[in-house]
mmCIF file of N, CA and C in Angstrom:
data_model
loop_
_atom_site.group_PDB
_atom_site.id
_atom_site.type_symbol
_atom_site.label_atom_id
_atom_site.label_comp_id
_atom_site.label_asym_id
_atom_site.label_seq_id
_atom_site.Cartn_x
_atom_site.Cartn_y
_atom_site.Cartn_z
ATOM 1 N N UNK O 1 97.722 72.762 114.553
ATOM 2 C CA UNK O 1 99.155 72.802 114.370
ATOM 3 C C UNK O 1 99.551 72.007 113.124
ATOM 4 N N UNK O 2 98.865 70.891 112.906
ATOM 5 C CA UNK O 2 99.179 70.073 111.727
ATOM 6 C C UNK O 2 98.859 70.853 110.452
ATOM 7 N N UNK O 3 97.736 71.517 110.429
ATOM 8 C CA UNK O 3 97.351 72.301 109.260
ATOM 9 C C UNK O 3 98.338 73.440 109.017
ATOM 10 N N UNK O 4 98.768 74.090 110.064
ATOM 11 C CA UNK O 4 99.759 75.152 109.941
ATOM 12 C C UNK O 4 101.081 74.609 109.417
ATOM 13 N N UNK O 5 101.495 73.450 109.904
ATOM 14 C CA UNK O 5 102.732 72.837 109.435
ATOM 15 C C UNK O 5 102.679 72.496 107.955
ATOM 16 N N UNK O 6 101.577 71.919 107.510
ATOM 17 C CA UNK O 6 101.416 71.581 106.092
ATOM 18 C C UNK O 6 101.397 72.848 105.246
ATOM 19 N N UNK O 7 100.741 73.879 105.722
ATOM 20 C CA UNK O 7 100.705 75.148 105.003
ATOM 21 C C UNK O 7 102.112 75.739 104.874
ATOM 22 N N UNK O 8 102.879 75.702 105.954
ATOM 23 C CA UNK O 8 104.228 76.259 105.904
ATOM 24 C C UNK O 8 105.145 75.460 104.977
ATOM 25 N N UNK O 9 104.978 74.139 104.927
ATOM 26 C CA UNK O 9 105.767 73.345 103.988
ATOM 27 C C UNK O 9 105.425 73.716 102.549
ATOM 28 N N UNK O 10 104.138 73.919 102.272
ATOM 29 C CA UNK O 10 103.721 74.296 100.922
ATOM 30 C C UNK O 10 104.244 75.680 100.551
ATOM 31 N N UNK O 11 104.184 76.619 101.482
ATOM 32 C CA UNK O 11 104.691 77.972 101.233
ATOM 33 C C UNK O 11 106.203 77.938 101.015
ATOM 34 N N UNK O 12 106.913 77.145 101.804
ATOM 35 C CA UNK O 12 108.355 77.011 101.668
ATOM 36 C C UNK O 12 108.716 76.455 100.287
ATOM 37 N N UNK O 13 108.001 75.448 99.847
ATOM 38 C CA UNK O 13 108.267 74.858 98.537
ATOM 39 C C UNK O 13 107.974 75.849 97.417
ATOM 40 N N UNK O 14 106.869 76.565 97.527
ATOM 41 C CA UNK O 14 106.505 77.540 96.501
ATOM 42 C C UNK O 14 107.509 78.682 96.422
ATOM 43 N N UNK O 15 107.894 79.221 97.564
ATOM 44 C CA UNK O 15 108.877 80.306 97.566
ATOM 45 C C UNK O 15 110.231 79.838 97.055
ATOM 46 N N UNK O 16 110.608 78.621 97.413
ATOM 47 C CA UNK O 16 111.874 78.085 96.934
ATOM 48 C C UNK O 16 111.913 77.977 95.423
ATOM 49 N N UNK O 17 110.850 77.460 94.834
ATOM 50 C CA UNK O 17 110.798 77.333 93.379
ATOM 51 C C UNK O 17 110.752 78.699 92.699
ATOM 52 N N UNK O 18 110.062 79.642 93.313
ATOM 53 C CA UNK O 18 109.970 80.988 92.747
ATOM 54 C C UNK O 18 111.315 81.710 92.806
ATOM 55 N N UNK O 19 112.029 81.570 93.919
ATOM 56 C CA UNK O 19 113.284 82.290 94.110
ATOM 57 C C UNK O 19 114.472 81.653 93.390
ATOM 58 N N UNK O 20 114.353 80.396 92.975
ATOM 59 C CA UNK O 20 115.467 79.756 92.263
ATOM 60 C C UNK O 20 115.742 80.411 90.917
ATOM 61 N N UNK O 21 114.783 81.127 90.384
ATOM 62 C CA UNK O 21 115.006 81.849 89.137
ATOM 63 C C UNK O 21 115.923 83.043 89.319
ATOM 64 N N UNK O 22 116.023 83.547 90.534
ATOM 65 C CA UNK O 22 116.810 84.746 90.822
ATOM 66 C C UNK O 22 118.111 84.434 91.555
ATOM 67 N N UNK O 23 118.062 83.508 92.506
ATOM 68 C CA UNK O 23 119.205 83.225 93.373
ATOM 69 C C UNK O 23 119.760 81.832 93.112
ATOM 70 N N UNK O 24 121.024 81.648 93.479
ATOM 71 C CA UNK O 24 121.655 80.337 93.352
ATOM 72 C C UNK O 24 121.133 79.406 94.452
ATOM 73 N N UNK O 25 121.283 78.115 94.232
ATOM 74 C CA UNK O 25 120.790 77.134 95.194
ATOM 75 C C UNK O 25 121.471 77.298 96.548
ATOM 76 N N UNK O 26 122.778 77.539 96.553
ATOM 77 C CA UNK O 26 123.508 77.716 97.811
ATOM 78 C C UNK O 26 123.011 78.893 98.622
ATOM 79 N N UNK O 27 122.737 79.996 97.952
ATOM 80 C CA UNK O 27 122.234 81.180 98.651
ATOM 81 C C UNK O 27 120.855 80.905 99.248
ATOM 82 N N UNK O 28 120.009 80.245 98.488
ATOM 83 C CA UNK O 28 118.663 79.943 98.961
ATOM 84 C C UNK O 28 118.708 79.000 100.165
ATOM 85 N N UNK O 29 119.574 77.996 100.128
ATOM 86 C CA UNK O 29 119.702 77.068 101.249
ATOM 87 C C UNK O 29 120.246 77.770 102.492
ATOM 88 N N UNK O 30 121.186 78.694 102.308
ATOM 89 C CA UNK O 30 121.739 79.425 103.443
ATOM 90 C C UNK O 30 120.671 80.285 104.111
ATOM 91 N N UNK O 31 119.914 81.022 103.340
ATOM 92 C CA UNK O 31 118.873 81.890 103.901
ATOM 93 C C UNK O 31 117.811 81.055 104.606
ATOM 94 N N UNK O 32 117.425 79.934 103.994
ATOM 95 C CA UNK O 32 116.410 79.068 104.597
ATOM 96 C C UNK O 32 116.914 78.462 105.902
ATOM 97 N N UNK O 33 118.177 78.073 105.934
ATOM 98 C CA UNK O 33 118.741 77.492 107.152
ATOM 99 C C UNK O 33 118.863 78.518 108.270
ATOM 100 N N UNK O 34 119.282 79.733 107.943
ATOM 101 C CA UNK O 34 119.401 80.791 108.953
ATOM 102 C C UNK O 34 118.019 81.159 109.493
ATOM 103 N N UNK O 35 117.026 81.229 108.634
ATOM 104 C CA UNK O 35 115.664 81.538 109.087
ATOM 105 C C UNK O 35 115.145 80.436 110.005
ATOM 106 N N UNK O 36 115.406 79.194 109.660
ATOM 107 C CA UNK O 36 114.987 78.082 110.515
ATOM 108 C C UNK O 36 115.698 78.095 111.855
ATOM 109 N N UNK O 37 116.988 78.428 111.849
ATOM 110 C CA UNK O 37 117.739 78.509 113.099
ATOM 111 C C UNK O 37 117.203 79.623 113.986
ATOM 112 N N UNK O 38 116.881 80.766 113.390
ATOM 113 C CA UNK O 38 116.324 81.876 114.175
ATOM 114 C C UNK O 38 114.971 81.496 114.789
ATOM 115 N N UNK O 39 114.176 80.735 114.049
ATOM 116 C CA UNK O 39 112.872 80.321 114.563
ATOM 117 C C UNK O 39 113.008 79.281 115.671
ATOM 118 N N UNK O 40 114.016 78.420 115.591
ATOM 119 C CA UNK O 40 114.172 77.344 116.558
ATOM 120 C C UNK O 40 115.093 77.698 117.728
ATOM 121 N N UNK O 41 115.824 78.805 117.647
ATOM 122 C CA UNK O 41 116.806 79.162 118.674
ATOM 123 C C UNK O 41 116.226 79.238 120.082
ATOM 124 N N UNK O 42 115.056 79.839 120.276
ATOM 125 C CA UNK O 42 114.522 79.856 121.658
ATOM 126 C C UNK O 42 114.246 78.463 122.210
ATOM 127 N N UNK O 43 113.797 77.539 121.361
ATOM 128 C CA UNK O 43 113.529 76.186 121.811
ATOM 129 C C UNK O 43 114.815 75.403 122.060
ATOM 130 N N UNK O 44 115.835 75.670 121.253
ATOM 131 C CA UNK O 44 117.124 74.996 121.418
ATOM 132 C C UNK O 44 117.808 75.492 122.688
ATOM 133 N N UNK O 45 117.659 76.775 122.972
ATOM 134 C CA UNK O 45 118.289 77.374 124.152
ATOM 135 C C UNK O 45 117.789 76.745 125.442
ATOM 136 N N UNK O 46 116.527 76.391 125.479
ATOM 137 C CA UNK O 46 115.938 75.759 126.672
ATOM 138 C C UNK O 46 116.572 74.427 126.893
#
């Protein structure tokens, strides 16, 4: 799980830097926050 977490942080950072050339910072933060909420929603619901 630790290795997966570190990998996901690295992928998140890489995609963020890559997408900043195309999208504004606000748009990127909104999409990242919505994706995180969708991933955590089942755990929050419990």
